[in-house]
Coordinates of C-alpha atoms in Angstrom, one line a residue:
M1 CA 0.0 0.1 0.3
S2 CA 1.5 3.3 -1.3
A3 CA 1.3 6.7 0.9
A4 CA -1.4 7.7 -1.8
T5 CA -3.5 4.5 -1.1
R6 CA -3.0 4.3 2.5
A7 CA -6.1 5.1 4.5
P8 CA -6.0 7.9 6.9
A9 CA -5.3 7.3 10.7
R10 CA -7.1 9.5 13.3
F11 CA -6.0 10.2 16.8
G12 CA -6.9 12.5 19.6
V13 CA -10.6 12.1 19.0
H14 CA -12.8 14.8 20.9
L15 CA -16.5 15.1 21.2
A16 CA -18.3 18.3 21.8
A17 CA -20.5 18.3 24.9
D18 CA -24.0 18.0 22.9
A19 CA -22.5 15.1 20.5
S20 CA -23.2 17.2 17.8
W21 CA -19.9 17.3 16.3
A22 CA -16.2 16.0 17.0
A23 CA -12.6 17.1 16.0
T24 CA -9.8 14.7 15.4
S25 CA -6.2 14.8 13.9
R26 CA -6.1 13.5 10.5
L27 CA -2.8 11.9 9.8
D28 CA -2.7 11.7 5.9
G29 CA 0.7 10.9 4.3
D30 CA 3.2 12.9 6.0
A31 CA 0.5 15.9 6.9
V32 CA -1.4 15.9 10.4
T33 CA -4.3 18.3 10.1
V34 CA -7.5 18.9 11.9
E35 CA -10.5 17.0 10.6
L36 CA -13.9 18.0 11.4
W37 CA -16.8 15.4 11.9
E38 CA -20.5 16.9 11.8
R39 CA -23.3 14.7 13.1
D40 CA -26.7 14.3 10.9
G41 CA -29.1 12.4 12.6
A42 CA -26.9 9.1 14.1
T43 CA -24.5 9.3 11.0
F44 CA -21.0 11.8 11.5
T45 CA -19.5 12.7 8.3
P46 CA -15.7 13.8 8.2
R47 CA -14.7 17.2 6.9
P48 CA -11.1 17.7 6.3
T49 CA -9.7 21.0 7.0
P50 CA -6.0 22.4 5.9
L51 CA -5.4 23.3 9.6
A52 CA -1.9 21.9 10.8
V53 CA -1.4 20.4 13.9
E54 CA 1.4 18.3 15.5
P55 CA 0.5 14.7 16.9
V56 CA 0.7 15.6 20.7
D57 CA -1.6 18.7 19.9
Q58 CA -4.9 18.9 22.4
L59 CA -8.0 19.5 20.7
V60 CA -11.0 21.2 22.6
P61 CA -14.4 21.4 20.9
T62 CA -16.9 24.1 22.6
T63 CA -20.1 25.5 22.1
G64 CA -20.5 27.6 19.1
R65 CA -18.6 25.6 16.7
R66 CA -15.3 26.7 18.3
L67 CA -12.2 24.5 18.6
L68 CA -9.5 25.1 21.3
I69 CA -6.2 23.6 20.2
C70 CA -3.3 23.5 22.7
G71 CA 0.2 22.9 20.7
G72 CA 4.1 23.1 21.0
G73 CA 6.9 21.4 22.6
G74 CA 9.3 21.5 25.2
S75 CA 8.6 24.2 27.9
R76 CA 6.4 26.5 25.7
H77 CA 3.0 25.7 24.7
T78 CA 0.4 27.8 22.7
V79 CA -3.4 27.8 22.9
W80 CA -5.5 28.8 19.8
T81 CA -9.1 29.3 19.2
V82 CA -10.7 28.4 15.7
D83 CA -13.8 29.4 14.1
C84 CA -14.9 26.3 12.7
A85 CA -16.8 27.9 10.2
T86 CA -14.4 30.2 8.8
L87 CA -11.3 28.3 9.9
T88 CA -9.9 31.6 11.2
R89 CA -7.3 30.9 14.1
T90 CA -6.7 33.5 17.0
R91 CA -3.9 33.1 19.2
L92 CA -5.1 33.1 23.0
T93 CA -2.1 32.8 25.0
T94 CA 1.5 31.1 25.2
R95 CA 2.0 29.2 28.5
A96 CA 5.2 27.8 29.8
G97 CA 5.6 24.6 31.4
Q98 CA 6.7 20.8 30.8
A99 CA 3.0 19.8 30.7
V100 CA 0.1 22.2 30.0
R101 CA -3.6 20.6 29.5
L102 CA -6.7 22.5 28.3
L103 CA -9.8 22.2 30.3
A104 CA -13.2 22.9 28.7
P105 CA -15.5 25.4 30.1
A106 CA -17.7 24.5 33.3
P107 CA -21.1 23.2 32.0
G108 CA -22.9 26.3 33.6
D109 CA -20.2 29.1 32.6
P110 CA -22.3 31.6 30.7
D111 CA -19.0 33.0 29.1
R112 CA -17.9 29.5 28.1
R113 CA -14.6 30.3 29.1
P114 CA -11.8 27.7 29.1
W115 CA -8.8 26.9 31.4
V116 CA -5.4 26.0 31.0
L117 CA -3.4 24.0 33.8
A118 CA 0.4 24.4 33.3
Y119 CA 3.0 22.5 35.5
D120 CA 6.6 23.8 35.3
G121 CA 8.0 20.9 37.2
T122 CA 7.8 22.6 40.6
R123 CA 4.3 24.2 40.6
T124 CA 1.1 24.1 38.8
T125 CA -0.7 27.1 37.4
L126 CA -4.4 27.1 36.6
A127 CA -5.4 30.1 34.4
R128 CA -8.9 31.1 33.2
L129 CA -8.7 32.0 29.3
V130 CA -10.5 34.9 27.9
T131 CA -11.5 34.1 24.4
H132 CA -11.7 37.6 23.0
G133 CA -9.0 39.2 24.8
P134 CA -5.3 39.4 24.9
T135 CA -4.4 37.7 27.8
P136 CA -5.7 35.1 30.6
T137 CA -6.6 35.8 34.0
A138 CA -4.0 34.1 36.4
V139 CA -6.2 32.2 38.9
I140 CA -4.0 30.3 41.3
A141 CA -0.7 28.5 41.8
L142 CA -0.3 25.2 43.4
P143 CA 2.8 23.4 44.9
G144 CA 3.4 20.1 43.0
A145 CA 1.9 18.5 39.9
Y146 CA -1.9 18.6 39.4
T147 CA -3.4 16.5 36.7
G148 CA -6.7 15.6 35.2
G149 CA -9.4 18.1 35.7
V150 CA -13.3 17.5 36.2
W151 CA -15.5 20.4 37.1
T152 CA -17.4 19.3 40.4
D153 CA -19.9 22.4 40.2
R154 CA -21.8 23.8 37.2
A155 CA -20.6 27.3 37.8
G156 CA -17.1 26.5 37.7
R157 CA -15.7 27.2 40.9
R158 CA -15.0 24.3 42.1
L159 CA -12.4 21.6 40.3
G160 CA -11.3 18.4 40.7
L161 CA -7.8 17.3 39.8
G162 CA -5.2 14.7 40.9
R163 CA -2.3 16.2 43.3
S164 CA 1.0 14.4 43.4
R165 CA 4.1 16.1 45.1
S166 CA 7.8 14.8 45.0
G167 CA 6.9 12.3 42.6
E168 CA 4.2 10.4 45.0
P169 CA 1.2 8.6 43.6
H170 CA -2.0 10.9 42.9
T171 CA -4.8 12.1 45.6
A172 CA -7.9 13.3 44.5
V173 CA -8.2 16.8 45.5
E174 CA -11.0 19.5 45.0
V175 CA -9.8 23.1 44.4
D176 CA -11.6 25.9 45.0
L177 CA -10.9 28.2 42.5
V178 CA -11.8 31.5 44.1
T179 CA -9.8 31.0 47.2
G180 CA -7.3 28.8 46.2
A181 CA -7.8 26.0 48.9
D182 CA -7.7 22.6 48.0
R183 CA -9.2 19.7 50.3
T184 CA -8.9 15.9 50.0
L185 CA -11.7 14.2 48.3
F186 CA -10.5 10.8 48.2
E187 CA -7.3 8.7 49.5
V188 CA -7.1 5.2 50.2
T189 CA -3.4 4.8 51.2
G190 CA -0.4 6.7 50.6
H191 CA 1.1 4.3 48.0
S192 CA -2.1 3.9 46.1
N193 CA -3.0 6.2 42.7
D194 CA -6.3 7.7 43.7
T195 CA -8.1 9.9 41.3
L196 CA -11.5 11.8 40.5
Q197 CA -12.7 10.6 37.2
A198 CA -16.4 11.9 36.5
W199 CA -18.9 14.4 38.5
H200 CA -22.3 14.7 37.8
P201 CA -22.9 18.1 39.6
G202 CA -26.9 17.9 39.2
A203 CA -26.7 14.5 41.0
G204 CA -24.0 15.1 43.3
L205 CA -22.5 11.7 42.1
G206 CA -18.8 11.4 41.9
V207 CA -16.5 8.5 40.6
V208 CA -13.4 7.4 41.7
H209 CA -10.3 5.3 40.6
T210 CA -7.8 3.6 42.9
D211 CA -5.5 0.9 42.2
V212 CA -4.8 -0.4 46.1
G213 CA -4.0 -3.6 46.2
G214 CA -2.6 -3.9 42.6
V215 CA -6.4 -4.0 41.5
Q216 CA -8.0 -1.4 39.2
R217 CA -11.3 -0.2 41.1
L218 CA -13.8 2.3 40.3
G219 CA -15.8 3.5 43.1
Y220 CA -18.8 6.3 43.3
A221 CA -20.8 8.2 46.3
R222 CA -22.9 11.3 46.6
P223 CA -20.5 13.1 48.9
G224 CA -22.9 16.1 49.6
R225 CA -25.4 13.5 51.1
G226 CA -22.8 12.0 53.3
E227 CA -22.6 8.9 51.7
R228 CA -19.4 6.8 51.7
W229 CA -17.4 5.7 48.5
A230 CA -18.9 2.1 47.2
F231 CA -16.6 -0.2 45.3
P232 CA -18.8 -3.2 43.8
D233 CA -17.1 -5.9 42.4
D234 CA -18.9 -5.2 39.1
L235 CA -16.5 -2.2 38.8
A236 CA -13.1 -3.8 39.7
A237 CA -10.9 -5.2 36.8
P238 CA -8.5 -7.6 38.5
D239 CA -7.2 -8.8 35.2
G240 CA -7.3 -5.5 33.3
L241 CA -7.6 -1.5 33.4
V242 CA -11.0 0.0 34.2
E243 CA -11.8 3.8 33.8
A244 CA -15.1 5.7 34.1
V245 CA -15.8 7.5 31.0
A246 CA -19.2 9.1 31.1
V247 CA -22.2 9.4 33.5
D248 CA -25.6 9.5 32.2
P249 CA -27.9 13.0 32.2
D250 CA -29.9 11.7 35.4
G251 CA -26.6 10.9 37.3
H252 CA -27.9 7.3 37.6
R253 CA -25.6 5.2 35.5
I254 CA -21.8 5.2 34.8
L255 CA -20.1 4.0 31.8
A256 CA -17.1 2.3 32.5
H257 CA -14.4 1.3 30.0
E258 CA -12.4 -1.9 30.8
R259 CA -9.4 -2.6 28.7
R260 CA -9.2 -6.9 29.1
G261 CA -6.3 -7.6 27.1
V262 CA -6.4 -6.1 23.5
R263 CA -9.8 -5.6 23.7
S264 CA -11.8 -2.9 25.1
L265 CA -15.5 -3.7 26.7
L266 CA -18.2 -0.8 27.9
H267 CA -19.8 -1.7 31.1
R268 CA -23.0 0.2 32.2
Y269 CA -23.6 0.4 35.7
D270 CA -26.5 1.3 37.5
V271 CA -26.1 3.1 41.0
V272 CA -29.7 3.1 42.1
R273 CA -30.2 -0.7 41.1
H274 CA -26.5 -2.1 41.7
R275 CA -26.5 -3.9 38.2
R276 CA -24.0 -4.0 35.6
D277 CA -24.7 -4.7 31.7
T278 CA -21.9 -5.0 29.2
L279 CA -23.0 -3.1 26.1
A280 CA -22.6 -4.7 22.2
V281 CA -20.0 -3.1 20.8
P282 CA -17.9 -4.8 17.7
P283 CA -14.7 -5.9 18.8
G284 CA -11.9 -3.0 19.0
A285 CA -10.9 -0.3 21.0
L286 CA -12.2 3.0 22.3
A287 CA -10.7 5.8 20.3
G288 CA -12.0 8.8 22.5
R289 CA -14.0 9.9 25.3
P290 CA -17.8 8.9 24.9
V291 CA -20.7 11.5 25.3
W292 CA -23.9 10.8 26.7
T293 CA -26.5 13.2 26.3
R294 CA -30.7 12.5 27.1
R295 CA -31.0 11.8 23.2
R296 CA -28.2 9.3 22.6
L297 CA -24.9 7.9 24.2
V298 CA -21.9 8.5 21.8
V299 CA -18.9 6.4 21.6
P300 CA -15.6 7.0 19.5
W301 CA -14.4 3.5 18.0
T302 CA -11.8 2.0 16.1
T303 CA -11.3 -1.5 14.7
P304 CA -8.3 -2.9 13.0
R305 CA -10.1 -2.5 9.6
V306 CA -11.7 0.7 10.6
P307 CA -9.4 3.8 11.5
L308 CA -12.8 5.8 13.1
T309 CA -16.5 5.6 13.6
F310 CA -18.7 7.1 16.0
L311 CA -21.3 4.2 17.6
D312 CA -24.8 5.6 18.7
L313 CA -25.9 3.3 21.5
G314 CA -29.1 5.1 22.1
P315 CA -30.4 7.2 24.9
A316 CA -29.9 4.5 27.3
G317 CA -26.7 2.8 26.2
D318 CA -28.7 -0.4 25.3
R319 CA -28.6 -0.1 21.3
P320 CA -26.6 -2.5 19.9
A321 CA -23.6 -1.0 17.9
D322 CA -23.8 -1.7 14.0
T323 CA -20.7 -4.5 13.7
D324 CA -20.3 -4.2 9.9
T325 CA -19.7 -0.3 10.6
D326 CA -17.0 1.1 8.4
A327 CA -15.9 4.5 8.2
G328 CA -13.7 4.3 5.2
S329 CA -12.7 2.8 2.1
G330 CA -9.9 1.1 0.9
P331 CA -8.4 -2.4 1.0
R332 CA -9.6 -5.0 3.6
W333 CA -7.2 -7.1 5.9
E334 CA -8.1 -9.8 8.6
A335 CA -6.7 -9.4 12.1
R336 CA -7.4 -12.1 14.8
V337 CA -6.3 -12.1 18.3
V338 CA -4.0 -15.3 18.9
T339 CA -1.9 -16.9 21.9
V340 CA 1.5 -17.3 21.4
P341 CA 3.7 -19.5 23.9
G342 CA 5.9 -17.1 26.3
A343 CA 8.6 -17.8 28.4
A344 CA 6.2 -18.4 31.4
G345 CA 2.9 -19.2 29.9
P346 CA 0.9 -17.7 26.8
I347 CA 0.8 -14.1 25.8
E348 CA -1.6 -12.5 23.7
A349 CA -1.0 -11.1 20.4
I350 CA -2.8 -9.7 17.2
A351 CA -2.1 -11.3 14.5
Y352 CA -2.7 -10.1 10.5
G353 CA -2.5 -12.7 7.7
G354 CA -5.1 -15.2 7.7
D355 CA -5.4 -18.5 9.4
R356 CA -1.9 -19.7 8.7
W357 CA -0.4 -15.9 9.0
W358 CA 3.1 -17.7 10.2
Q359 CA 3.4 -19.1 6.7
R360 CA 3.9 -16.1 5.1
P361 CA 7.1 -15.6 3.2
R362 CA 7.7 -12.3 5.4
V363 CA 6.3 -12.0 9.1
V364 CA 7.0 -8.9 11.6
V365 CA 6.9 -9.2 15.3
A366 CA 6.0 -6.0 16.4
L367 CA 6.9 -4.5 19.6
H368 CA 4.8 -1.6 21.7
G369 CA 6.4 1.4 23.4
G370 CA 6.0 2.1 26.9
P371 CA 6.6 0.2 28.6
S372 CA 3.4 0.8 30.5
S373 CA 1.5 0.1 27.1
A374 CA -0.2 -2.6 25.1
W375 CA -1.1 -3.2 21.6
Q376 CA -4.9 -3.0 21.5
L377 CA -7.4 -4.3 18.8
A378 CA -7.2 -0.9 16.8
Y379 CA -6.6 0.5 13.4
H380 CA -2.8 1.0 12.9
P381 CA -1.9 2.2 9.6
F382 CA 1.4 0.7 9.2
F383 CA 0.1 -2.7 10.2
A384 CA -2.5 -2.0 7.6
Q385 CA 0.1 -1.2 5.0
L386 CA 2.3 -4.6 5.6
A387 CA -1.0 -6.6 5.8
A388 CA -1.7 -5.2 2.1
E389 CA 1.5 -6.0 0.8
G390 CA 1.1 -9.6 2.1
V391 CA 3.3 -9.5 5.0
A392 CA 2.2 -11.2 8.2
V393 CA 2.2 -9.1 11.4
L394 CA 2.2 -10.4 14.8
A395 CA 2.1 -7.6 17.7
I396 CA 2.6 -9.2 21.2
N397 CA 2.1 -8.1 24.5
P398 CA 4.9 -9.8 26.4
R399 CA 5.1 -9.2 30.1
G400 CA 5.2 -5.6 31.1
S401 CA 2.3 -4.9 29.0
V402 CA -1.0 -3.5 30.6
G403 CA -4.3 -4.9 30.4
Y404 CA -3.7 -8.2 32.0
G405 CA -3.5 -7.5 35.8
H406 CA -0.9 -5.9 38.1
A407 CA 1.4 -8.8 38.3
F408 CA 1.6 -9.0 34.7
A409 CA 2.2 -5.5 34.2
A410 CA 4.9 -5.1 37.1
A411 CA 6.8 -8.3 36.3
I412 CA 9.5 -6.1 34.4
R413 CA 10.1 -3.8 37.4
T414 CA 12.5 -6.4 38.7
G415 CA 14.7 -4.8 35.5
W416 CA 13.9 -3.9 31.6
G417 CA 14.8 -6.6 29.5
G418 CA 14.0 -9.7 31.8
P419 CA 10.7 -11.4 31.3
D420 CA 9.6 -9.4 28.6
L421 CA 12.8 -10.4 26.7
D422 CA 12.5 -13.6 27.7
D423 CA 8.8 -13.7 26.0
V424 CA 9.9 -12.3 22.8
L425 CA 12.7 -14.8 22.5
A426 CA 10.3 -17.6 23.1
V427 CA 7.9 -16.3 20.3
G428 CA 11.2 -15.9 18.0
R429 CA 12.0 -20.2 18.8
H430 CA 8.1 -20.7 18.5
L431 CA 8.1 -18.8 15.0
R432 CA 11.2 -20.8 14.0
A433 CA 9.7 -24.3 15.0
L434 CA 6.8 -23.6 12.8
R435 CA 8.5 -22.3 9.9
G436 CA 11.5 -24.3 9.7
D437 CA 14.1 -21.9 10.1
G438 CA 14.5 -17.9 11.0
S439 CA 14.3 -16.6 7.7
G440 CA 11.8 -13.7 6.9
V441 CA 11.1 -13.1 10.5
A442 CA 11.7 -9.7 11.5
L443 CA 12.0 -7.1 14.6
V444 CA 10.3 -4.0 14.7
G445 CA 9.7 -1.6 17.9
S446 CA 9.4 2.0 18.5
S447 CA 10.8 3.7 21.8
Y448 CA 11.1 1.1 24.4
G449 CA 9.9 -1.3 21.9
G450 CA 13.0 -0.3 19.7
F451 CA 15.1 -1.1 22.6
L452 CA 13.5 -4.5 23.5
A453 CA 14.0 -5.3 19.5
L454 CA 17.6 -4.4 19.5
L455 CA 18.3 -6.3 22.6
A456 CA 16.1 -9.5 21.3
A457 CA 18.4 -9.3 18.1
A458 CA 21.5 -9.5 20.3
A459 CA 20.0 -12.0 22.5
G460 CA 18.7 -14.4 20.1
P461 CA 20.7 -13.3 16.9
R462 CA 19.8 -16.6 14.9
L463 CA 16.2 -15.9 15.5
W464 CA 15.4 -12.8 13.2
Q465 CA 16.4 -12.0 9.7
R466 CA 16.1 -8.2 10.2
C467 CA 15.7 -5.4 12.8
A468 CA 14.3 -2.0 12.6
A469 CA 14.1 0.0 15.7
V470 CA 12.4 3.6 15.8
A471 CA 13.4 6.1 18.5
P472 CA 15.3 3.3 20.5
F473 CA 17.8 3.8 23.7
S474 CA 21.0 1.8 24.7
S475 CA 20.2 1.5 28.0
A476 CA 17.7 2.8 31.0
A477 CA 20.8 3.6 32.9
R478 CA 22.2 5.8 30.2
L479 CA 18.9 7.4 29.3
H480 CA 18.4 8.1 33.0
R481 CA 21.6 10.1 33.1
Q482 CA 20.7 12.1 29.9
A483 CA 17.0 12.6 29.8
E484 CA 14.8 15.5 31.1
P485 CA 13.3 14.7 34.7
T486 CA 10.0 13.4 33.6
V487 CA 11.6 10.6 31.8
R488 CA 13.9 10.0 34.5
R489 CA 11.1 9.6 37.0
M490 CA 9.4 7.2 35.0
I491 CA 12.4 5.3 34.5
E492 CA 12.7 5.4 38.5
Q493 CA 9.1 4.1 39.1
L494 CA 9.1 1.6 36.5
G495 CA 12.2 -0.3 37.6
G496 CA 14.5 0.7 34.8
L497 CA 17.5 1.2 36.9
T498 CA 17.5 -2.6 38.3
D499 CA 19.1 -5.3 36.6
P500 CA 17.2 -8.3 35.7
P501 CA 17.9 -10.9 38.5
H502 CA 18.4 -13.8 35.8
A503 CA 21.8 -13.9 34.4
G504 CA 22.8 -14.5 30.8
L505 CA 23.2 -11.5 29.2
G506 CA 24.6 -9.2 32.0
P507 CA 23.2 -5.4 32.1
R508 CA 21.0 -4.6 29.3
D509 CA 23.2 -2.2 27.4
L510 CA 23.4 -2.2 23.8
L511 CA 26.5 -0.5 23.4
R512 CA 28.3 -3.7 25.3
L513 CA 25.9 -6.2 23.5
G514 CA 25.5 -4.9 20.1
H515 CA 28.2 -7.0 18.5
R516 CA 26.1 -9.7 19.3
T517 CA 23.6 -9.3 16.6
R518 CA 23.8 -10.8 13.0
A519 CA 20.8 -9.2 11.4
P520 CA 20.7 -6.1 9.4
I521 CA 19.6 -3.3 11.4
L522 CA 17.7 -0.1 10.6
L523 CA 17.7 2.7 13.2
L524 CA 15.6 5.8 12.8
H525 CA 15.2 8.8 15.4
G526 CA 14.1 12.2 15.3
R527 CA 17.0 15.0 15.8
H528 CA 14.3 16.7 18.4
D529 CA 13.3 14.0 20.3
E530 CA 12.3 15.7 23.8
Q531 CA 12.0 12.2 25.6
I532 CA 15.2 10.2 24.3
P533 CA 18.0 12.9 23.3
V534 CA 19.7 12.4 19.7
G535 CA 22.8 12.6 21.2
H536 CA 22.1 9.3 22.8
V537 CA 20.8 7.6 20.0
R538 CA 24.2 8.9 17.7
E539 CA 26.2 7.2 20.4
L540 CA 24.2 4.0 19.9
A541 CA 24.3 4.1 15.9
A542 CA 28.0 5.1 15.9
A543 CA 28.8 1.9 18.1
L544 CA 26.7 -0.5 16.3
V545 CA 28.2 0.8 13.0
A546 CA 31.6 -0.1 14.5
A547 CA 30.5 -3.5 15.6
R548 CA 28.5 -4.2 12.2
G549 CA 29.8 -1.8 9.7
P550 CA 27.3 -1.5 6.8
A551 CA 24.8 -3.9 8.0
V552 CA 23.5 -1.1 10.1
R553 CA 21.7 1.8 8.9
Y554 CA 20.8 5.3 10.9
R555 CA 18.6 7.8 9.6
E556 CA 17.3 11.2 11.4
Y557 CA 14.3 13.1 10.7
D558 CA 13.4 16.7 11.7
V559 CA 10.6 15.9 14.3
G560 CA 10.4 14.8 17.7
H561 CA 9.8 11.9 19.4
D562 CA 7.0 11.0 17.3
V563 CA 9.1 9.9 14.4
D564 CA 7.0 6.7 13.9
G565 CA 4.8 8.1 11.0
P566 CA 4.5 7.5 7.2
T567 CA 8.0 8.3 6.3
A568 CA 9.3 5.8 8.8
W569 CA 6.9 3.1 7.7
D570 CA 7.8 3.4 3.9
A571 CA 11.3 3.5 5.1
I572 CA 10.8 0.3 7.1
A573 CA 8.9 -1.5 4.5
D574 CA 11.7 -0.8 2.1
F575 CA 14.0 -2.5 4.5
L576 CA 11.7 -5.4 4.8
R577 CA 11.6 -6.0 1.0
E578 CA 15.0 -6.4 0.4
P579 CA 15.7 -9.6 -1.0
H580 CA 16.0 -12.8 1.3
H581 CA 16.2 -16.4 0.9
D582 CA 12.7 -18.0 0.9
P583 CA 11.4 -19.9 4.1
V584 CA 11.0 -23.3 4.2
V585 CA 7.7 -23.6 5.9
R586 CA 6.7 -26.8 7.8
E587 CA 3.1 -27.9 8.1
Q588 CA 3.4 -28.3 11.9
G589 CA 2.2 -26.9 15.1
H590 CA -1.0 -24.8 16.0
L591 CA -2.1 -21.6 17.5
D592 CA -5.1 -21.1 20.0
H593 CA -7.0 -18.2 18.3
A594 CA -10.5 -16.8 18.6
D595 CA -11.7 -14.5 15.4
A596 CA -11.3 -10.8 16.4

């Protein structure tokens, strides 16, 4: 599939509060632009625009068909307002901060004033934006990091946030934006992440989330009535992740999104009847936050074949979604959920390529970034491109991936490149047994997945024919010494500075292990990468070239960490197409799988 025929990808999907329109970022070729979706009845129609944005820019639709955009990189972020009728863009403010987040206007604010939250590494500043004036109104500065943003009253005086100080877990607090005082809304222990996820001002219903004991749970209460927080088993996800994504207009039902492995499930919980129902939706993944009005529940959704659609589940959320919904044209390909042998038991994966995908002349084992992430049953343009060219893709979720329970995700906190590397190597050995040899099998990974791909190429050099790594790093310890504070904290919290307890390779450092690789290697990186400094990767590339010579190729692009896009995909596809010996595929082995 060429860039001209590749279906556009959509991300950053945001619905307006009345579910009448939506805005998303559209990736088409190398261009990222704003795409507006207008609703006519139950159908949404896309309207491309020429407004250029960055992949990480935040979009917030507001009433009056106005769109707020918060964009920028590094320590400065600019907020714009766009008249969607004329596409006129007006700058509202530029704010300094490591992390800047837009908050939609409070539901009852007659002036519809949005807010901006900016964290500078020491304190968080909340400012109210004036959409028709030159400067925002600075309201309050709070010590520490505050995240989220849930209005707990209609007028916009009180805001629920997650507070973290000195890298501690989050506590759910409520901030009075007039006095600057904050009070704790919900905290289980000093070691649990406890956040406010939804609030219905009219009914006074609040929904909170905790991970105490390693189990994700939702709870609810009407604090104004003196109710204690209730945590029913029906709102717990011991083997996955769970979040509250909407509350119905009466404040009686909660819409919960559960990530169970690669799939997204939607549950409707009635707080009056204490009953949960699982909604009928196509196998796929949530693509954005749903909106629940008195007329309909609208859910942004994606599947491996459909980049973006909007499910209309009716006013009660009980209308079955159309499983044949397709929001785009172009070639179709089959993606299915499979299990493959890991080092300590089966692991889940998404396979492209039909019933016997492992018999394709070329197979790509895809490793996700994070590391606290996972592949979902969603549209991925690069996988679609490879599948359309007849290349099988196996996107695996080894230990360390989220969505499989606390113990599975925490396995790599004993050291990066430990249990997850063992699982990747087990998959490689399984493919070698199925295919008869290792020819035609490639590794592709981005960010942490790039590090893991190179590590697997060094640890199991005879298992892989090619290895492509996008925005990798050489070792967690080296990256920790060179990265920004937010990246350093992530490495510390996720166990990256600990050497895996089992021996074998020794320290997981590609500067000392790169010489073990045998496959040709392609490295791609953005010279403005804000997470993994380009100098770090240049050092890695130089070491690999010194050890392997022309078998290693390194390319830089004039972008940041999000180099994982069409230009990189085309470069990897060309790299994978290079001639190789046809594999001898044996008719042996089997895989347990269920159609997606």
